[in-house]
XYZ file of C-alpha atoms in Angstrom:
137
model
C -25.831 -15.586 -2.807
C -23.172 -18.253 -3.165
C -23.145 -19.541 -6.742
C -20.166 -21.841 -6.321
C -19.168 -22.440 -2.698
C -15.610 -22.679 -1.487
C -14.899 -26.387 -1.035
C -11.185 -25.936 -0.385
C -9.237 -25.346 2.783
C -7.246 -22.610 1.034
C -6.411 -19.583 3.180
C -4.285 -16.579 2.295
C -3.020 -13.338 3.736
C -2.788 -11.491 0.403
C -5.024 -10.719 -2.549
C -5.444 -8.646 -5.684
C -8.713 -6.998 -6.735
C -9.542 -6.799 -10.463
C -12.482 -5.474 -12.434
C -13.648 -7.831 -15.178
C -15.825 -6.884 -18.132
C -19.432 -6.532 -17.018
C -22.323 -8.130 -18.887
C -24.395 -4.942 -18.519
C -23.665 -1.288 -19.212
C -22.047 0.539 -16.291
C -20.680 4.060 -16.592
C -17.013 4.815 -15.856
C -17.829 6.822 -12.704
C -19.527 3.837 -11.057
C -16.769 1.437 -12.138
C -14.141 3.759 -10.638
C -16.203 4.124 -7.459
C -16.602 0.348 -7.162
C -12.876 -0.280 -7.623
C -12.085 2.252 -4.903
C -14.616 0.673 -2.524
C -13.314 -2.843 -3.252
C -9.753 -1.675 -2.528
C -10.905 -0.067 0.729
C -12.888 -3.144 1.798
C -10.063 -5.595 1.130
C -6.962 -3.515 1.934
C -8.060 -0.459 3.946
C -8.529 0.449 7.553
C -6.479 -0.187 10.653
C -6.754 -3.954 10.261
C -6.928 -4.733 6.530
C -8.636 -7.914 5.462
C -5.708 -8.814 3.186
C -2.320 -7.446 2.213
C -1.783 -6.635 -1.450
C -0.234 -9.624 -3.150
C -0.766 -12.664 -5.313
C -2.323 -15.049 -2.778
C -5.762 -14.779 -4.406
C -7.394 -12.740 -7.149
C -10.794 -11.229 -6.429
C -12.335 -10.643 -9.855
C -15.656 -8.809 -10.012
C -18.084 -7.722 -12.703
C -21.596 -6.341 -12.872
C -24.343 -8.631 -14.125
C -27.142 -6.258 -13.136
C -27.048 -2.487 -12.849
C -30.156 -0.349 -12.549
C -29.149 3.086 -11.316
C -32.746 4.190 -10.856
C -33.694 7.785 -10.227
C -32.531 9.588 -7.116
C -35.101 12.308 -7.785
C -37.813 9.659 -8.185
C -36.850 8.077 -4.860
C -36.904 11.488 -3.181
C -40.209 12.648 -4.638
C -42.033 9.381 -3.958
C -40.450 8.580 -0.564
C -38.889 5.421 -2.005
C -41.974 4.112 -3.791
C -40.472 4.648 -7.259
C -37.027 5.114 -8.792
C -35.303 2.265 -6.949
C -31.712 1.297 -7.658
C -30.459 -2.289 -7.724
C -27.046 -3.618 -8.606
C -25.785 -7.189 -8.821
C -22.091 -8.056 -8.862
C -20.629 -11.455 -9.579
C -17.374 -12.033 -7.722
C -14.879 -14.807 -8.461
C -12.251 -15.798 -5.916
C -9.365 -17.297 -7.863
C -6.341 -19.068 -6.405
C -2.759 -18.337 -7.480
C -2.845 -21.339 -9.820
C -5.897 -19.938 -11.675
C -8.346 -22.346 -9.999
C -11.786 -20.902 -9.234
C -12.126 -21.213 -5.466
C -15.629 -19.757 -5.159
C -18.130 -17.517 -6.890
C -20.728 -15.298 -5.240
C -23.402 -12.903 -6.404
C -23.543 -9.843 -4.262
C -26.338 -7.329 -4.560
C -27.375 -4.047 -3.091
C -30.489 -1.972 -3.536
C -31.622 1.494 -2.589
C -35.255 2.495 -2.354
C -34.926 5.757 -0.460
C -32.773 7.777 1.871
C -31.752 11.322 2.591
C -32.565 13.318 -0.557
C -33.575 10.074 -2.291
C -30.460 8.063 -1.504
C -27.642 7.335 -3.915
C -27.048 4.256 -6.042
C -23.583 4.297 -4.447
C -25.223 2.941 -1.294
C -26.201 -0.176 -3.258
C -22.620 -0.555 -4.461
C -21.377 -0.193 -0.881
C -23.739 -2.968 0.263
C -22.656 -5.337 -2.513
C -18.958 -4.695 -1.840
C -19.422 -5.347 1.885
C -21.132 -8.670 1.211
C -18.274 -9.769 -1.063
C -15.644 -8.746 1.508
C -17.552 -10.525 4.298
C -17.595 -13.730 2.256
C -13.864 -13.457 1.547
C -13.176 -12.928 5.230
C -15.220 -15.947 6.292
C -13.792 -18.290 3.664
C -10.206 -17.303 2.900
C -8.803 -15.462 5.923
């Protein structure tokens, strides 16, 4: 969901990804996992979205984080124990100007052996990277 749309014509070839303090409790393992996935989404692969640099700062934080119960999802075939995460992502220009802000969410209700909350993180990261690609590349 776009909270503050990009109204600029700013484009860049480089970016930095930063974790900002979340408004909800998130354990260190999930923060580390999210940082790694953000780095992969923005800078990884054969054709990276951006090069590492100071063209734009992608600052993200969690505003919702319900890990749910993987066992609950497994035992109830996804009826109970769901996981839902919500990230707020700011795209900030090199001058400190907020270019855009999006809320990116991902949820998991089931999956092989109940699914992992990491799948929700993966979905939220992909949505943020897709927005960056469409607006700033």
